Short mmCIF file of C-alpha atoms in Angstrom, two decimals:
data_model
loop_
_atom_site.label_atom_id
_atom_site.label_comp_id
_atom_site.label_asym_id
_atom_site.label_seq_id
_atom_site.Cartn_x
_atom_site.Cartn_y
_atom_site.Cartn_z
CA MET A 1 136.32 136.36 97.23
CA LYS A 2 134.88 132.71 95.96
CA ILE A 3 135.89 132.60 92.24
CA ILE A 4 135.52 130.09 89.84
CA ILE A 5 138.01 129.69 86.78
CA LEU A 6 137.04 127.52 83.70
CA GLY A 7 139.77 126.55 81.87
CA ALA A 8 143.18 125.82 83.34
CA GLY A 9 145.32 126.96 80.21
CA GLN A 10 147.96 129.59 79.79
CA VAL A 11 145.23 132.04 80.49
CA GLY A 12 143.16 130.17 83.15
CA ALA A 13 146.54 129.23 84.89
CA SER A 14 147.52 133.14 84.62
CA VAL A 15 144.30 134.08 86.33
CA ALA A 16 144.68 131.79 88.97
CA GLU A 17 148.57 133.15 89.77
CA ASN A 18 147.41 136.61 90.81
CA LEU A 19 144.25 135.76 92.43
CA VAL A 20 144.88 133.10 94.38
CA SER A 21 147.88 135.20 96.10
CA GLU A 22 145.44 138.13 96.89
CA ALA A 23 143.53 135.19 99.68
CA ASN A 24 140.90 134.55 97.31
CA ASP A 25 138.97 131.12 97.25
CA ILE A 26 139.89 129.76 93.69
CA THR A 27 138.75 126.51 91.94
CA LEU A 28 139.99 125.32 88.97
CA VAL A 29 137.74 123.33 86.40
CA ASP A 30 139.31 121.42 83.17
CA THR A 31 139.04 118.63 81.22
CA SER A 32 142.62 117.83 81.89
CA PRO A 33 143.54 115.86 85.27
CA ASP A 34 147.62 116.24 84.08
CA TYR A 35 147.14 120.30 83.96
CA LEU A 36 145.60 120.44 87.31
CA ALA A 37 147.56 118.41 89.09
CA GLU A 38 150.07 120.45 88.05
CA LEU A 39 148.89 123.92 89.22
CA ARG A 40 147.69 122.05 92.32
CA GLU A 41 151.51 121.63 93.06
CA ARG A 42 152.21 125.09 92.46
CA LEU A 43 149.00 126.96 94.00
CA GLU A 44 146.60 126.80 96.90
CA VAL A 45 143.86 126.34 94.77
CA ARG A 46 140.67 123.31 94.43
CA THR A 47 140.29 121.45 91.36
CA VAL A 48 137.54 119.59 89.49
CA CYS A 49 138.06 117.75 86.83
CA GLY A 50 134.98 117.74 84.13
CA ASN A 51 132.96 119.70 81.45
CA ALA A 52 133.12 122.99 82.70
CA ALA A 53 129.48 123.44 80.70
CA SER A 54 128.01 120.64 82.76
CA PRO A 55 125.48 121.65 85.75
CA SER A 56 126.93 119.04 87.83
CA VAL A 57 130.67 119.94 87.32
CA LEU A 58 129.72 123.75 87.92
CA ARG A 59 127.53 122.35 91.28
CA ASP A 60 130.78 120.51 92.71
CA ALA A 61 133.11 123.48 91.52
CA GLY A 62 130.59 125.79 94.29
CA ALA A 63 128.59 127.61 92.05
CA ASP A 64 125.82 127.62 94.64
CA ASP A 65 127.71 130.22 96.45
CA ALA A 66 130.67 131.54 94.35
CA ASP A 67 130.72 135.38 93.80
CA LEU A 68 132.85 135.05 90.43
CA LEU A 69 133.09 132.66 87.05
CA ILE A 70 135.82 133.57 84.86
CA ALA A 71 135.11 131.08 81.78
CA VAL A 72 138.06 130.99 79.54
CA THR A 73 138.43 127.84 77.92
CA GLN A 74 139.35 127.69 74.50
CA SER A 75 135.87 126.93 73.29
CA ASP A 76 133.51 130.08 72.88
CA GLN A 77 130.42 127.60 72.71
CA THR A 78 131.31 126.14 76.45
CA ASN A 79 132.65 129.51 77.89
CA LEU A 80 129.04 130.72 77.03
CA CYS A 81 127.45 127.56 77.73
CA ALA A 82 128.84 127.83 81.33
CA CYS A 83 127.62 130.82 81.83
CA ARG A 84 124.27 130.71 80.96
CA ILE A 85 123.74 127.62 83.21
CA ALA A 86 125.63 129.80 85.86
CA LYS A 87 122.80 132.36 85.83
CA THR A 88 120.12 130.12 85.26
CA LEU A 89 120.75 127.22 87.77
CA PHE A 90 122.75 129.16 90.37
CA ASN A 91 122.15 132.88 90.26
CA LEU A 92 125.88 133.18 90.08
CA PRO A 93 126.20 137.11 90.51
CA THR A 94 129.18 137.94 88.04
CA ARG A 95 130.20 136.04 84.87
CA ILE A 96 133.05 136.48 82.70
CA ALA A 97 133.62 134.81 79.36
CA ARG A 98 136.50 134.59 76.66
CA LEU A 99 135.63 135.06 73.09
CA ARG A 100 137.80 134.17 70.38
CA SER A 101 135.29 135.16 67.55
CA THR A 102 134.13 138.47 66.07
CA ASP A 103 130.48 137.66 65.75
CA TYR A 104 129.55 137.78 69.28
CA VAL A 105 131.29 141.57 69.41
CA ASP A 106 129.40 141.90 66.28
CA HIS A 107 125.99 141.16 68.07
CA PRO A 108 126.20 142.08 71.61
CA GLU A 109 122.24 141.38 72.07
CA LEU A 110 123.21 137.50 72.50
CA LEU A 111 125.32 138.39 75.72
CA ASP A 112 122.64 139.99 77.41
CA GLU A 113 120.45 138.76 80.15
CA ASN A 114 117.89 136.76 78.18
CA ASN A 115 120.34 134.93 76.37
CA PHE A 116 123.78 133.72 77.22
CA ALA A 117 124.26 136.07 80.66
CA VAL A 118 127.61 137.31 80.21
CA ASP A 119 128.76 140.24 81.93
CA PHE A 120 131.91 141.25 80.45
CA SER A 121 133.52 139.61 77.81
CA ILE A 122 137.51 139.52 76.77
CA CYS A 123 139.19 138.45 73.71
CA PRO A 124 142.98 137.88 74.75
CA GLU A 125 143.93 137.88 71.03
CA GLN A 126 143.03 141.09 70.38
CA ILE A 127 143.92 142.55 73.62
CA VAL A 128 147.36 141.31 72.50
CA THR A 129 146.86 142.66 68.78
CA ASP A 130 146.18 146.09 69.97
CA TYR A 131 149.28 146.17 72.69
CA ILE A 132 151.55 145.44 69.74
CA LYS A 133 149.80 147.70 67.48
CA ARG A 134 150.73 150.41 70.23
CA LEU A 135 154.56 149.13 70.33
CA ILE A 136 154.72 149.70 66.71
CA ALA A 137 153.61 152.91 66.83
CA PHE A 138 156.11 153.89 69.72
CA PRO A 139 159.24 151.51 68.28
CA GLU A 140 161.47 152.77 71.40
CA ALA A 141 159.12 151.59 73.96
CA LEU A 142 159.15 148.33 76.23
CA GLN A 143 155.49 149.24 77.28
CA VAL A 144 152.64 151.26 75.99
CA LEU A 145 149.54 151.42 77.99
CA GLU A 146 146.47 154.05 78.60
CA PHE A 147 144.26 155.11 80.62
CA ALA A 148 141.17 157.18 80.90
CA ASP A 149 140.09 155.91 77.29
CA GLY A 150 143.64 157.04 76.42
CA VAL A 151 143.77 160.49 77.65
CA VAL A 152 146.76 159.49 79.81
CA SER A 153 149.66 157.24 78.43
CA LEU A 154 152.16 154.99 80.43
CA ILE A 155 155.29 154.16 78.96
CA GLY A 156 158.11 151.75 79.75
CA VAL A 157 161.15 152.75 78.25
CA ARG A 158 164.96 151.63 78.46
CA ALA A 159 167.62 154.38 79.18
CA PHE A 160 170.25 154.78 76.55
CA GLU A 161 173.93 156.46 76.87
CA GLY A 162 173.61 159.91 74.92
CA GLY A 163 169.75 160.84 75.94
CA PRO A 164 169.17 164.13 76.93
CA LEU A 165 168.05 163.63 80.84
CA VAL A 166 170.28 160.20 81.02
CA GLY A 167 173.22 161.53 84.08
CA HIS A 168 171.01 164.10 85.28
CA PRO A 169 168.60 164.52 88.10
CA LEU A 170 164.78 163.59 87.54
CA LYS A 171 164.56 167.47 88.90
CA ALA A 172 166.23 168.24 85.62
CA LEU A 173 163.18 167.62 83.41
CA ARG A 174 161.25 170.30 84.02
CA PHE A 175 164.11 172.55 82.52
CA HIS A 176 164.35 170.12 79.38
CA LEU A 177 160.06 169.98 79.06
CA PRO A 178 158.93 173.11 80.60
CA ASN A 179 155.92 173.14 79.25
CA VAL A 180 155.23 169.66 79.44
CA GLU A 181 154.07 168.12 82.81
CA VAL A 182 155.34 164.65 83.11
CA ARG A 183 155.79 161.84 86.11
CA ILE A 184 158.38 159.32 86.37
CA ALA A 185 156.31 156.63 88.14
CA ALA A 186 158.82 154.15 88.57
CA ILE A 187 162.66 153.03 87.51
CA TYR A 188 164.06 149.65 87.86
CA ARG A 189 167.42 149.23 88.13
CA ASN A 190 169.07 145.79 87.42
CA GLY A 191 165.58 143.75 88.29
CA GLU A 192 165.29 146.24 91.53
CA PRO A 193 162.87 149.23 91.80
CA ILE A 194 163.65 152.56 92.57
CA ILE A 195 161.71 155.29 94.23
CA PRO A 196 162.01 158.54 91.94
CA GLU A 197 163.16 161.52 93.50
CA GLY A 198 163.95 164.80 92.58
CA ASP A 199 168.04 163.72 93.35
CA THR A 200 167.52 160.59 91.57
CA VAL A 201 169.92 160.20 88.22
CA ILE A 202 169.03 157.98 85.69
CA VAL A 203 171.65 155.82 84.66
CA PRO A 204 172.35 153.74 80.97
CA GLY A 205 170.42 150.71 80.99
CA ASP A 206 167.52 151.62 83.40
CA GLU A 207 163.72 151.14 82.93
CA VAL A 208 161.84 153.87 83.36
CA PHE A 209 158.09 154.28 83.33
CA CYS A 210 156.81 157.59 82.63
CA LEU A 211 153.27 159.03 82.71
CA ALA A 212 151.56 162.09 81.07
CA ALA A 213 149.21 163.25 78.91
CA SER A 214 149.22 161.16 75.44
CA VAL A 215 149.83 164.29 73.28
CA HIS A 216 152.81 164.68 75.19
CA ILE A 217 154.03 161.15 75.44
CA ARG A 218 156.18 161.31 72.29
CA GLN A 219 158.62 164.74 73.61
CA VAL A 220 159.52 163.23 76.87
CA MET A 221 160.40 159.84 75.32
CA ARG A 222 162.94 161.98 73.38
CA GLU A 223 164.17 162.84 76.56
CA LEU A 224 165.59 159.22 77.74
CA ARG A 225 166.50 157.70 74.61
CA ARG A 226 167.52 158.82 71.14
CA THR A 227 164.04 158.51 68.83
CA ASP A 228 163.96 155.24 66.54
CA LYS A 229 162.76 155.79 63.04
CA PRO A 230 159.26 154.83 62.01
CA MET A 231 158.55 151.50 61.50
CA ARG A 232 157.88 150.94 57.45
CA ARG A 233 158.40 147.31 56.65
CA ILE A 234 156.67 144.56 59.25
CA MET A 235 157.28 140.81 59.08
CA ILE A 236 155.17 138.46 60.59
CA ALA A 237 155.98 135.27 61.49
CA GLY A 238 152.66 132.67 61.99
CA GLY A 239 149.26 133.09 60.85
CA GLY A 240 147.40 132.24 63.56
CA ASN A 241 144.96 134.14 65.59
CA ILE A 242 147.03 137.00 66.36
CA GLY A 243 149.35 136.84 63.51
CA PHE A 244 146.12 137.38 61.13
CA ARG A 245 144.31 139.90 63.59
CA LEU A 246 147.57 141.79 63.36
CA ALA A 247 148.01 141.48 59.86
CA ARG A 248 144.50 143.08 59.16
CA SER A 249 144.74 145.79 61.61
CA ILE A 250 148.03 147.70 60.09
CA GLU A 251 148.31 146.20 56.37
CA ASN A 252 146.67 149.62 54.99
CA ASP A 253 149.75 151.45 57.15
CA TYR A 254 152.88 149.34 56.69
CA HIS A 255 154.61 147.21 54.07
CA VAL A 256 153.04 143.87 55.42
CA LYS A 257 154.33 139.84 55.14
CA ILE A 258 153.27 137.23 56.75
CA ILE A 259 154.74 133.44 56.74
CA GLU A 260 152.70 130.48 57.83
CA VAL A 261 153.39 127.04 57.29
CA ASP A 262 150.51 125.34 56.78
CA LYS A 263 149.32 125.43 53.17
CA ARG A 264 145.57 125.53 54.01
CA ARG A 265 145.95 128.43 56.89
CA ALA A 266 148.26 129.99 54.10
CA GLU A 267 145.50 130.07 51.43
CA MET A 268 142.73 131.32 53.80
CA LEU A 269 145.13 134.12 55.04
CA ALA A 270 145.79 135.42 51.11
CA THR A 271 142.55 135.63 50.20
CA GLN A 272 141.05 137.33 53.57
CA LEU A 273 144.32 139.78 53.54
CA GLY A 274 143.96 142.83 50.66
CA HIS A 275 147.70 144.35 50.80
CA THR A 276 149.45 141.84 53.15
CA LEU A 277 152.02 139.53 51.06
CA VAL A 278 151.60 135.90 52.27
CA LEU A 279 154.80 133.82 52.27
CA ARG A 280 153.90 129.79 52.66
CA GLY A 281 156.88 128.73 54.15
CA ASP A 282 159.16 127.76 57.97
CA THR A 283 159.73 130.60 60.13
CA THR A 284 163.01 129.53 61.12
CA ASP A 285 164.08 129.05 57.32
CA GLU A 286 167.53 130.99 56.89
CA LYS A 287 167.00 131.10 53.36
CA LEU A 288 163.37 132.63 52.81
CA LEU A 289 164.25 135.11 55.58
CA GLU A 290 167.35 136.12 53.39
CA ASN A 291 165.33 136.24 50.11
CA GLU A 292 162.68 138.19 51.42
CA GLY A 293 164.44 141.19 53.21
CA ILE A 294 165.07 140.63 56.61
CA ASP A 295 167.87 143.03 56.74
CA GLU A 296 165.89 145.71 55.79
CA THR A 297 162.77 144.89 58.27
CA ASP A 298 162.18 147.44 60.36
CA LEU A 299 159.91 144.93 62.79
CA PHE A 300 160.22 140.95 63.16
CA VAL A 301 156.84 139.57 64.79
CA ALA A 302 157.02 136.36 65.75
CA LEU A 303 153.32 135.23 67.05
CA THR A 304 153.32 131.14 65.89
CA ASN A 305 151.89 129.03 68.89
CA ASP A 306 155.22 127.50 69.42
CA GLU A 307 157.19 129.60 71.80
CA GLU A 308 160.66 127.96 71.19
CA ASP A 309 159.88 128.63 67.44
CA ASN A 310 159.01 132.13 68.27
CA ILE A 311 162.52 132.56 70.06
CA MET A 312 163.94 130.70 67.22
CA SER A 313 162.62 132.53 64.38
CA ALA A 314 163.46 136.64 66.18
CA SER A 315 166.91 135.61 67.40
CA LEU A 316 167.35 134.84 63.95
CA ALA A 317 165.91 137.95 62.40
CA LYS A 318 168.04 139.88 64.44
CA ARG A 319 171.12 138.14 63.77
CA MET A 320 170.53 138.59 60.06
CA GLY A 321 169.88 142.33 60.41
CA ALA A 322 166.27 142.77 60.85
CA ARG A 323 166.65 146.71 63.26
CA ARG A 324 163.68 144.94 65.88
CA THR A 325 162.69 142.30 66.96
CA LEU A 326 159.08 140.66 69.33
CA ALA A 327 158.16 137.52 69.96
CA LEU A 328 155.06 136.08 72.04
CA ILE A 329 156.06 133.67 74.98
CA ASN A 330 154.00 131.92 77.54
CA ARG A 331 156.55 130.81 80.06
CA LYS A 332 157.84 133.96 82.67
CA SER A 333 160.91 132.18 82.79
CA TYR A 334 161.64 132.22 78.64
CA VAL A 335 160.39 136.09 78.73
CA ASP A 336 162.94 137.22 81.81
CA LEU A 337 165.84 135.29 79.76
CA VAL A 338 165.53 136.12 76.37
CA GLN A 339 164.34 140.11 76.80
CA GLY A 340 166.70 142.35 76.12
CA GLY A 341 169.57 140.30 74.36
CA PRO A 342 168.41 139.05 70.56
CA ILE A 343 164.77 139.55 71.55
CA ASP A 344 164.05 143.82 71.87
CA ILE A 345 160.88 142.51 73.39
CA ALA A 346 159.10 139.20 74.55
CA ILE A 347 155.50 139.62 75.16
CA SER A 348 153.51 136.78 77.97
CA PRO A 349 149.67 136.52 76.42
CA ALA A 350 148.35 135.95 79.60
CA HIS A 351 150.03 139.13 81.24
CA THR A 352 148.91 141.54 78.64
CA SER A 353 145.39 139.97 78.96
CA ILE A 354 144.87 140.06 82.09
CA GLY A 355 144.23 143.28 83.53
CA SER A 356 140.93 143.28 81.53
CA LEU A 357 140.14 140.68 83.74
CA LEU A 358 141.52 141.92 87.12
CA ALA A 359 139.67 144.93 86.95
CA HIS A 360 136.24 143.26 87.38
CA VAL A 361 137.91 141.42 89.93
CA ARG A 362 139.29 144.46 92.29
CA ARG A 363 137.24 145.50 94.97
CA GLY A 364 136.35 149.25 94.59
CA ASP A 365 135.94 151.46 91.70
CA VAL A 366 138.64 150.35 89.51
CA VAL A 367 138.22 151.35 86.03
CA ALA A 368 141.65 149.48 84.58
CA VAL A 369 144.32 147.24 85.74
CA HIS A 370 147.68 146.92 83.95
CA SER A 371 150.38 144.15 84.71
CA LEU A 372 153.97 145.68 84.16
CA ARG A 373 156.99 143.96 83.90
CA ARG A 374 155.68 140.59 83.24
CA GLY A 375 153.33 140.49 86.32
CA ALA A 376 155.61 141.86 89.20
CA ALA A 377 154.40 145.51 89.32
CA GLU A 378 150.76 146.92 88.23
CA ALA A 379 149.01 150.24 87.52
CA LEU A 380 145.67 151.00 88.33
CA GLU A 381 143.00 153.54 87.82
CA ILE A 382 140.91 154.08 90.45
CA ILE A 383 137.59 156.43 90.65
CA ALA A 384 137.81 158.37 94.06
CA HIS A 385 134.54 158.83 95.36
CA GLY A 386 133.05 160.14 98.75
CA LYS A 387 133.01 162.82 100.87
CA PRO A 388 135.97 163.71 102.75
CA LYS A 389 133.85 162.59 106.20
CA ASP A 390 133.69 159.06 105.00
CA SER A 391 137.03 158.53 102.08
CA LYS A 392 140.51 158.19 103.09
CA VAL A 393 141.43 160.19 99.62
CA VAL A 394 138.38 162.34 98.81
CA GLY A 395 139.29 166.00 100.06
CA ARG A 396 142.56 164.97 100.90
CA ARG A 397 146.16 166.76 99.41
CA ILE A 398 148.73 163.70 98.37
CA GLU A 399 150.79 164.41 101.14
CA GLU A 400 148.40 163.36 103.45
CA ILE A 401 147.03 160.15 101.85
CA ALA A 402 148.70 157.03 103.51
CA LEU A 403 150.03 155.49 100.37
CA PRO A 404 152.22 152.23 101.21
CA LYS A 405 155.52 152.51 100.24
CA GLY A 406 156.15 151.31 96.51
CA ALA A 407 152.69 152.89 95.46
CA THR A 408 152.78 156.30 93.51
CA ILE A 409 149.98 158.39 92.38
CA GLY A 410 150.84 159.10 88.85
CA ALA A 411 148.71 161.13 87.24
CA ILE A 412 144.96 162.55 88.15
CA VAL A 413 142.16 162.66 85.02
CA ARG A 414 139.52 165.20 85.85
CA ASP A 415 136.42 165.71 84.03
CA GLU A 416 134.59 169.27 83.51
CA ARG A 417 130.86 168.62 82.90
CA ARG A 418 128.06 170.85 82.07
CA GLY A 419 124.89 171.38 83.79
CA ASP A 420 122.95 168.65 82.26
CA GLY A 421 126.42 166.23 83.14
CA LYS A 422 127.98 165.90 79.90
CA ILE A 423 131.51 166.13 80.06
CA ILE A 424 133.41 169.20 78.32
CA ARG A 425 136.96 168.23 78.70
CA ARG A 426 138.81 165.73 80.35
CA MET A 427 141.78 167.36 82.46
CA VAL A 428 145.60 165.74 82.66
CA ILE A 429 146.71 166.47 86.13
CA ILE A 430 150.17 165.48 87.24
CA PRO A 431 149.81 165.92 90.60
CA HIS A 432 152.21 167.36 93.44
CA HIS A 433 152.48 167.24 97.17
CA ASP A 434 149.55 169.68 97.84
CA THR A 435 147.24 168.37 95.29
CA LEU A 436 143.47 167.83 96.42
CA ILE A 437 141.99 165.18 95.26
CA GLU A 438 138.09 165.56 94.48
CA ASN A 439 135.29 163.06 94.12
CA GLY A 440 134.79 162.06 90.59
CA ASP A 441 138.31 162.01 89.75
CA HIS A 442 140.22 159.18 87.94
CA VAL A 443 143.31 158.34 90.04
CA ILE A 444 146.02 156.41 88.23
CA VAL A 445 148.44 154.68 90.87
CA PHE A 446 151.63 152.65 90.11
CA CYS A 447 152.53 150.15 92.93
CA THR A 448 156.12 148.58 92.36
CA HIS A 449 155.18 145.23 93.59
CA LYS A 450 151.70 143.64 92.97
CA ASN A 451 151.39 142.99 96.70
CA LEU A 452 150.41 146.60 97.17
CA VAL A 453 147.56 146.28 95.27
CA GLY A 454 145.37 145.35 97.73
CA LYS A 455 146.30 148.11 100.47
CA VAL A 456 145.83 150.55 97.41
CA GLU A 457 142.08 149.59 96.80
CA LYS A 458 141.51 149.28 100.27
CA LEU A 459 142.64 153.41 100.81
CA PHE A 460 140.07 153.80 98.00
CA GLN A 461 137.66 152.43 99.59
CA VAL A 462 133.87 154.46 100.72
CA GLY A 463 133.33 154.23 104.51
CA PHE A 464 129.76 152.93 105.18
CA THR A 465 128.50 156.43 106.17
CA PHE A 466 128.77 157.11 102.28
CA LEU A 467 127.19 153.69 101.39
#
């Protein structure tokens, strides 16, 4: 595909990094020549320096024959104007905009063809907020992802000494959970993927990714590690966009404190948040943390705009007795360095939110894409279409599908419909070697390396006889 990315910040750079490795023709537009020069050195991309909402700049970027525009600058107004211009002047087929303000979500008619002409909008801040909320609900998890509108969950956990399944082969799982269908999609040991088989033994320290119906996921987790007590007291460091959104969404269910250094921002938070205690101060102030009972805090979440501050404050909070710590970190090298030490979970905002974008770029009928292990692996939800004569998956048993090594079909969601087409219920099927794929099935595929994604997409594409 020929893709134009507007904005070379964290989100734009991460999108470019993911898409350029898949043989796409990428052009990056930004007002900063320094950002563009750095990315040009690192990636095989074309760059244009200028205002992303300028018709001449978009023309220079190749808007005349581009397939996709991804507008992810820091400015909602720039992103919206760029989409409108791309539609009106260049009739660019697909336009995606990053929108930080909730006003546009409340008025979706502003994004239709007659107004700003945005096909899909994403809000990375909201995606990260929702992701953190799922981690709060499952305190033992490293990652919590949902498929098929929340019917199926994929959870990553670190196996601990003493877990019922730890030290035993995977085939023992069906004896531990006789009434629960579950699939161990992948195991990572010392950073390297292991393809799970019946005789594979889980050892302490393994990162284990499990797929199951969402209603059963807690039972599955108990087999891999001891259950942590529920979160009650949560302290948020940083009252920016994500910190504010998180506090507002959880303050009715938890005891929440938020620390903000800026006086005006702290005053705004105090007026907007009804049940959150707002503290003005430095997130790395040892005395402040001690006075506010950091040793009784269940979760310390570092969400400032400064990743060094996040690393320092989360590490300090852990040393002073916080039960669990989470930090927002942009640089992938930092994430790999600190996670698993004093910081329990390090989140890269760009990797967390990129799945929403990738789903619109993928070939075939891809519904969802989730980036796993900081971008090293991916999980896809693909709808199988076609008939046996023109599809490589429909009408075939799992054992007959030529999946590339490292790709696993972990679950299938099959809709049971009435005569008028309305869905009665959604069945979760954990497939076996003889399970048949049907037309319309939502198939969840786990890829241990993102290089496998293209092969999986090609496998699910329908032949020309169907089209």
